[in-house]
mmCIF file of C-alpha atoms and ligand atoms in Angstrom:
data_model
loop_
_atom_site.group_PDB
_atom_site.id
_atom_site.type_symbol
_atom_site.label_atom_id
_atom_site.label_comp_id
_atom_site.label_asym_id
_atom_site.label_seq_id
_atom_site.Cartn_x
_atom_site.Cartn_y
_atom_site.Cartn_z
ATOM 1 C CA MET A 1 83.694 106.659 75.461
ATOM 2 C CA THR A 2 82.686 106.001 78.966
ATOM 3 C CA HIS A 3 80.667 102.877 80.054
ATOM 4 C CA ASP A 4 79.821 100.867 83.275
ATOM 5 C CA ASP A 5 82.636 100.042 85.769
ATOM 6 C CA PRO A 6 84.259 96.617 85.208
ATOM 7 C CA LYS A 7 82.220 93.784 86.857
ATOM 8 C CA HIS A 8 85.029 91.229 86.708
ATOM 9 C CA ILE A 9 88.682 92.093 87.067
ATOM 10 C CA ALA A 10 91.467 89.454 86.711
ATOM 11 C CA ILE A 11 94.979 89.995 87.903
ATOM 12 C CA ILE A 12 98.249 88.285 86.927
ATOM 13 C CA LEU A 13 100.195 89.369 89.937
ATOM 14 C CA ASP A 14 103.853 89.178 88.815
ATOM 15 C CA GLY A 15 107.142 90.528 90.177
ATOM 16 C CA ASN A 16 107.171 89.409 93.866
ATOM 17 C CA GLY A 17 110.662 87.784 93.350
ATOM 18 C CA ARG A 18 112.109 90.853 91.417
ATOM 19 C CA TRP A 19 110.678 93.109 94.027
ATOM 20 C CA ALA A 20 112.371 91.270 96.862
ATOM 21 C CA THR A 21 115.751 91.003 94.900
ATOM 22 C CA ALA A 22 115.537 94.778 94.262
ATOM 23 C CA GLN A 23 115.211 95.214 98.064
ATOM 24 C CA GLY A 24 118.025 92.730 98.851
ATOM 25 C CA LYS A 25 115.352 90.462 100.380
ATOM 26 C CA SER A 26 114.694 86.766 99.785
ATOM 27 C CA ARG A 27 112.117 85.816 97.142
ATOM 28 C CA THR A 28 109.834 84.364 99.911
ATOM 29 C CA GLU A 29 109.776 87.738 101.591
ATOM 30 C CA GLY A 30 108.538 88.910 98.218
ATOM 31 C CA HIS A 31 105.719 86.527 98.341
ATOM 32 C CA ILE A 32 104.656 87.515 101.836
ATOM 33 C CA GLU A 33 104.696 91.182 100.889
ATOM 34 C CA GLY A 34 102.606 90.124 97.774
ATOM 35 C CA ALA A 35 100.040 88.384 99.922
ATOM 36 C CA ARG A 36 99.713 91.499 102.101
ATOM 37 C CA THR A 37 99.309 93.682 99.110
ATOM 38 C CA LEU A 38 96.585 91.271 97.839
ATOM 39 C CA LYS A 39 94.577 91.737 101.032
ATOM 40 C CA LYS A 40 94.815 95.568 100.633
ATOM 41 C CA VAL A 41 93.800 95.394 97.002
ATOM 42 C CA VAL A 42 90.803 93.216 97.939
ATOM 43 C CA GLN A 43 89.620 95.935 100.401
ATOM 44 C CA MET A 44 90.258 98.757 97.816
ATOM 45 C CA LEU A 45 88.194 96.881 95.174
ATOM 46 C CA LYS A 46 85.418 95.898 97.632
ATOM 47 C CA SER A 47 84.809 99.637 98.037
ATOM 48 C CA LYS A 48 84.679 100.143 94.305
ATOM 49 C CA SER A 49 81.687 97.630 94.256
ATOM 50 C CA LEU A 50 83.423 95.253 91.853
ATOM 51 C CA LYS A 51 81.639 91.942 91.615
ATOM 52 C CA VAL A 52 84.399 89.428 90.816
ATOM 53 C CA LEU A 53 88.285 89.495 91.282
ATOM 54 C CA SER A 54 90.143 86.545 89.732
ATOM 55 C CA ILE A 55 93.673 86.190 90.938
ATOM 56 C CA PHE A 56 96.537 83.982 89.490
ATOM 57 C CA THR A 57 98.306 82.748 92.533
ATOM 58 C CA PHE A 58 99.917 79.573 91.385
ATOM 59 C CA SER A 59 100.098 78.246 87.720
ATOM 60 C CA THR A 60 100.212 74.770 86.526
ATOM 61 C CA GLU A 61 103.731 75.484 85.422
ATOM 62 C CA ASN A 62 104.774 76.975 88.790
ATOM 63 C CA TRP A 63 105.494 73.503 90.105
ATOM 64 C CA GLN A 64 108.774 73.695 88.168
ATOM 65 C CA ARG A 65 110.071 76.237 90.561
ATOM 66 C CA PRO A 66 112.561 75.150 93.348
ATOM 67 C CA LYS A 67 110.954 72.743 95.735
ATOM 68 C CA SER A 68 111.477 75.002 98.697
ATOM 69 C CA GLU A 69 109.784 77.999 96.804
ATOM 70 C CA VAL A 70 106.828 75.715 95.864
ATOM 71 C CA ALA A 71 106.490 74.530 99.421
ATOM 72 C CA PHE A 72 106.391 78.140 100.589
ATOM 73 C CA LEU A 73 103.789 79.288 98.049
ATOM 74 C CA MET A 74 101.634 76.253 98.837
ATOM 75 C CA ASN A 75 101.666 77.160 102.554
ATOM 76 C CA LEU A 76 100.379 80.678 101.878
ATOM 77 C CA PRO A 77 96.690 79.731 102.330
ATOM 78 C CA LYS A 78 97.456 78.385 105.654
ATOM 79 C CA ARG A 79 99.597 81.419 106.606
ATOM 80 C CA PHE A 80 96.897 83.784 105.533
ATOM 81 C CA LYS A 81 93.949 81.846 106.839
ATOM 82 C CA LYS A 82 93.093 84.384 109.560
ATOM 83 C CA ASP A 83 93.284 87.234 106.984
ATOM 84 C CA ILE A 84 91.009 85.449 104.572
ATOM 85 C CA ASP A 85 88.608 84.604 107.309
ATOM 86 C CA GLU A 86 88.547 88.127 108.471
ATOM 87 C CA LEU A 87 87.720 89.313 104.896
ATOM 88 C CA ALA A 88 84.936 86.970 104.717
ATOM 89 C CA ALA A 89 83.514 87.782 108.176
ATOM 90 C CA GLN A 90 83.396 91.481 107.570
ATOM 91 C CA GLU A 91 80.121 93.183 106.797
ATOM 92 C CA ASP A 92 79.541 92.518 103.046
ATOM 93 C CA GLY A 93 82.244 89.950 103.356
ATOM 94 C CA ILE A 94 83.855 88.226 100.406
ATOM 95 C CA ARG A 95 82.840 84.925 98.874
ATOM 96 C CA VAL A 96 85.921 82.816 98.192
ATOM 97 C CA LEU A 97 86.146 80.374 95.223
ATOM 98 C CA PHE A 98 89.081 78.293 94.148
ATOM 99 C CA SER A 99 89.865 77.389 90.472
ATOM 100 C CA GLY A 100 92.350 74.786 89.189
ATOM 101 C CA ARG A 101 93.322 71.278 89.394
ATOM 102 C CA LYS A 102 92.694 69.579 92.676
ATOM 103 C CA ASP A 103 94.573 66.321 92.148
ATOM 104 C CA ARG A 104 98.039 67.831 93.066
ATOM 105 C CA LEU A 105 97.123 69.772 96.116
ATOM 106 C CA SER A 106 97.906 68.615 99.686
ATOM 107 C CA LYS A 107 95.077 67.167 101.748
ATOM 108 C CA GLU A 108 95.548 70.183 104.054
ATOM 109 C CA ASN A 109 95.059 72.732 101.289
ATOM 110 C CA LEU A 110 92.001 70.816 100.057
ATOM 111 C CA LYS A 111 90.567 71.087 103.581
ATOM 112 C CA LEU A 112 91.372 74.718 103.738
ATOM 113 C CA ILE A 113 89.811 75.296 100.313
ATOM 114 C CA GLU A 114 86.609 73.472 101.411
ATOM 115 C CA HIS A 115 86.671 75.633 104.588
ATOM 116 C CA PHE A 116 86.972 78.977 102.700
ATOM 117 C CA GLU A 117 84.442 78.121 100.075
ATOM 118 C CA SER A 118 81.745 76.611 102.431
ATOM 119 C CA SER A 119 82.152 79.345 105.142
ATOM 120 C CA SER A 120 81.748 82.141 102.557
ATOM 121 C CA GLN A 121 79.316 80.618 100.068
ATOM 122 C CA ASN A 122 76.391 82.886 101.217
ATOM 123 C CA ASN A 123 78.359 86.081 101.266
ATOM 124 C CA THR A 124 77.142 88.709 98.952
ATOM 125 C CA GLY A 125 80.288 90.944 98.764
ATOM 126 C CA LEU A 126 83.096 90.676 96.336
ATOM 127 C CA THR A 127 83.603 87.131 94.884
ATOM 128 C CA VAL A 128 87.403 86.318 94.998
ATOM 129 C CA ASN A 129 88.210 83.587 92.608
ATOM 130 C CA VAL A 130 91.598 82.201 93.671
ATOM 131 C CA CYS A 131 93.332 80.435 90.803
ATOM 132 C CA LEU A 132 95.637 77.839 92.360
ATOM 133 C CA ASP A 133 97.341 75.158 90.318
ATOM 134 C CA TYR A 134 95.456 76.805 87.589
ATOM 135 C CA GLY A 135 96.235 76.874 83.755
ATOM 136 C CA PHE A 136 93.739 77.338 81.015
ATOM 137 C CA LYS A 137 94.971 74.356 78.923
ATOM 138 C CA ASP A 138 94.102 72.142 81.966
ATOM 139 C CA GLU A 139 90.715 73.947 82.322
ATOM 140 C CA MET A 140 90.054 73.148 78.629
ATOM 141 C CA VAL A 141 90.842 69.398 79.191
ATOM 142 C CA HIS A 142 88.259 69.496 82.013
ATOM 143 C CA VAL A 143 85.793 71.136 79.536
ATOM 144 C CA VAL A 144 86.372 68.564 76.904
ATOM 145 C CA GLN A 145 86.314 65.606 79.309
ATOM 146 C CA SER A 146 82.910 66.909 80.460
ATOM 147 C CA ALA A 147 81.601 67.365 76.894
ATOM 148 C CA LEU A 148 82.763 63.852 75.958
ATOM 149 C CA LYS A 149 81.070 62.348 78.845
ATOM 150 C CA ALA A 150 77.743 64.143 78.018
ATOM 151 C CA VAL A 151 78.072 62.770 74.598
ATOM 152 C CA SER A 152 78.680 59.280 75.609
ATOM 153 C CA GLU A 153 75.725 59.408 78.074
ATOM 154 C CA ASN A 154 73.447 60.780 75.426
ATOM 155 C CA HIS A 155 72.979 64.164 77.052
ATOM 156 C CA LEU A 156 74.539 66.050 74.137
ATOM 157 C CA ASP A 157 74.472 65.747 70.440
ATOM 158 C CA ILE A 158 77.863 66.584 68.987
ATOM 159 C CA LYS A 159 76.310 68.471 66.096
ATOM 160 C CA SER A 160 74.270 70.888 68.411
ATOM 161 C CA LEU A 161 77.454 71.774 70.442
ATOM 162 C CA THR A 162 77.629 75.673 70.985
ATOM 163 C CA PRO A 163 79.997 77.925 72.924
ATOM 164 C CA ASP A 164 77.414 78.239 75.713
ATOM 165 C CA HIS A 165 77.424 74.582 76.335
ATOM 166 C CA LEU A 166 81.261 74.681 76.741
ATOM 167 C CA GLU A 167 80.945 77.606 79.109
ATOM 168 C CA ASP A 168 78.810 75.358 81.344
ATOM 169 C CA TRP A 169 81.852 73.120 82.006
ATOM 170 C CA LEU A 170 84.404 75.866 82.886
ATOM 171 C CA TYR A 171 85.662 75.634 86.480
ATOM 172 C CA GLN A 172 83.255 78.589 87.601
ATOM 173 C CA PRO A 173 80.375 78.676 85.000
ATOM 174 C CA GLU A 174 78.497 81.303 86.779
ATOM 175 C CA LEU A 175 81.070 84.005 86.754
ATOM 176 C CA PRO A 176 80.801 86.825 84.197
ATOM 177 C CA PRO A 177 83.367 87.337 81.437
ATOM 178 C CA ILE A 178 86.515 89.165 82.405
ATOM 179 C CA ASP A 179 86.096 92.980 81.569
ATOM 180 C CA LEU A 180 89.490 94.138 82.653
ATOM 181 C CA LEU A 181 92.679 92.002 82.981
ATOM 182 C CA ILE A 182 95.728 93.556 84.711
ATOM 183 C CA ARG A 183 99.349 92.277 84.571
ATOM 184 C CA THR A 184 101.909 93.703 86.867
ATOM 185 C CA GLY A 185 105.725 93.182 86.609
ATOM 186 C CA GLY A 186 106.336 94.406 83.070
ATOM 187 C CA GLU A 187 105.851 91.306 81.075
ATOM 188 C CA LYS A 188 103.193 91.456 78.205
ATOM 189 C CA ARG A 189 101.840 87.961 77.860
ATOM 190 C CA LEU A 190 98.793 86.035 79.155
ATOM 191 C CA SER A 191 100.601 82.916 80.462
ATOM 192 C CA ASN A 192 97.877 80.501 80.042
ATOM 193 C CA PHE A 193 95.382 82.471 82.352
ATOM 194 C CA MET A 194 91.625 82.262 81.743
ATOM 195 C CA LEU A 195 91.956 82.660 77.933
ATOM 196 C CA TRP A 196 88.280 81.945 77.244
ATOM 197 C CA GLN A 197 87.045 84.166 79.967
ATOM 198 C CA ALA A 198 89.423 86.981 78.727
ATOM 199 C CA ALA A 199 88.248 86.743 75.040
ATOM 200 C CA TYR A 200 87.007 90.420 75.130
ATOM 201 C CA ALA A 201 88.823 91.644 78.069
ATOM 202 C CA GLU A 202 90.643 95.027 77.964
ATOM 203 C CA ILE A 203 94.171 94.360 79.072
ATOM 204 C CA TYR A 204 96.202 96.753 81.259
ATOM 205 C CA PHE A 205 99.998 96.173 81.799
ATOM 206 C CA THR A 206 101.956 97.971 84.401
ATOM 207 C CA ASP A 207 105.805 97.839 85.047
ATOM 208 C CA LEU A 208 105.137 97.866 88.775
ATOM 209 C CA TYR A 209 106.123 94.811 90.745
ATOM 210 C CA TRP A 210 103.042 93.299 92.479
ATOM 211 C CA PRO A 211 103.976 94.310 96.069
ATOM 212 C CA ASP A 212 103.999 97.904 94.872
ATOM 213 C CA PHE A 213 100.494 97.824 93.448
ATOM 214 C CA ASN A 214 98.298 100.460 94.973
ATOM 215 C CA GLN A 215 95.253 102.577 94.742
ATOM 216 C CA THR A 216 96.775 104.911 92.189
ATOM 217 C CA VAL A 217 97.375 102.098 89.751
ATOM 218 C CA ILE A 218 93.823 100.904 90.410
ATOM 219 C CA GLU A 219 92.574 104.452 89.399
ATOM 220 C CA GLU A 220 94.757 104.381 86.245
ATOM 221 C CA ALA A 221 93.432 100.946 85.230
ATOM 222 C CA TYR A 222 89.841 102.007 85.671
ATOM 223 C CA HIS A 223 90.639 105.185 83.795
ATOM 224 C CA PHE A 224 92.196 103.049 80.995
ATOM 225 C CA TYR A 225 89.169 100.731 81.017
ATOM 226 C CA GLN A 226 86.657 103.615 80.837
ATOM 227 C CA SER A 227 88.431 105.171 77.814
ATOM 228 C CA ARG A 228 88.292 101.989 75.715
ATOM 229 C CA ASP A 229 85.507 101.629 73.045
ATOM 230 C CA ARG A 230 84.430 98.103 73.697
ATOM 231 C CA ARG A 231 82.971 96.950 70.451
ATOM 232 C CA PHE A 232 82.791 93.152 70.874
ATOM 233 C CA GLY A 233 83.569 92.611 67.174
ATOM 234 C CA LYS A 234 80.745 95.072 65.955
ATOM 235 C CA VAL A 235 81.705 98.435 64.400
HETATM 236 C C1 FPP B 301 104.523 86.142 90.942
HETATM 237 O O1 FPP B 301 105.840 86.594 91.275
HETATM 238 C C2 FPP B 301 103.627 85.781 91.993
HETATM 239 C C3 FPP B 301 103.265 84.479 92.349
HETATM 240 C C4 FPP B 301 104.042 83.276 91.924
HETATM 241 C C5 FPP B 301 102.190 84.225 93.223
HETATM 242 C C6 FPP B 301 102.245 84.570 94.668
HETATM 243 C C7 FPP B 301 100.954 84.591 95.509
HETATM 244 C C8 FPP B 301 100.576 85.439 96.226
HETATM 245 C C9 FPP B 301 101.296 86.662 96.717
HETATM 246 C C10 FPP B 301 99.164 85.299 96.953
HETATM 247 C C11 FPP B 301 98.828 83.956 97.383
HETATM 248 C C12 FPP B 301 97.930 84.132 98.542
HETATM 249 C C13 FPP B 301 97.025 83.063 98.903
HETATM 250 C C14 FPP B 301 96.385 83.170 100.213
HETATM 251 C C15 FPP B 301 96.790 81.824 97.941
HETATM 252 P P1 FPP B 301 107.042 85.891 90.822
HETATM 253 O O2 FPP B 301 107.598 85.115 91.718
HETATM 254 O O3 FPP B 301 106.659 85.260 89.515
HETATM 255 O O4 FPP B 301 108.005 87.165 90.545
HETATM 256 P P2 FPP B 301 109.206 87.400 89.525
HETATM 257 O O5 FPP B 301 108.655 87.219 88.185
HETATM 258 O O6 FPP B 301 109.724 88.643 89.926
HETATM 259 O O7 FPP B 301 110.150 86.096 89.940
#
């Protein structure tokens, strides 16, 4: 069965560390190469007229990594500022959004996020939803807190609560659901990533480490997606 191309792809980019180790390089070199790959992949997906790309760049659990690696990862937005600005400034430039907790990020990163989001907000190209200090369980807490607040302020009657109401309080309520979720690096798990949004996503796993991700895998993932019979619970 063939159907429309995916509108929203989400990627769990895994395997930077193992890619680096296999090349005799440091883990941080793996992350740099991973960020370079990300830039290339954004370009490739832009030309496929995808609407939204969500990427898992730092999870709520990643703070448990060695301090030096956390610091390195948290410095990537600054290190790649020029590249991100470039992608936003191109014709049909990308719109950048950030999803995740904001209370544990540095002032510098909060300022950068504000810069990327506001400078690209009117762009009509690919929307890149950067998930940073992101975990679905924390997003759910945010949803429940918002619901309880609405109830306590009499904007919502508990008995009339529907999934649509809850969706309004997700970090990015206006984004369409995920059609295709890709995980690199060989693991077959969702790791607390956008579980609501991925409720009906087709899931594509590849053993390739993220820095090796390329146009061929994108074509394979699209082909996999096209071959699925998406029934959404119907027969
Ligand atoms: C997983 O590899 C990847 C990450 C922890 C994310 C790295 C983020 C980027 C490359 C892009 C960030 C860019 C910006 C601008 C925010 P891993 O370390 O888990 O690999 P391993 O499983 O082999 O150890």
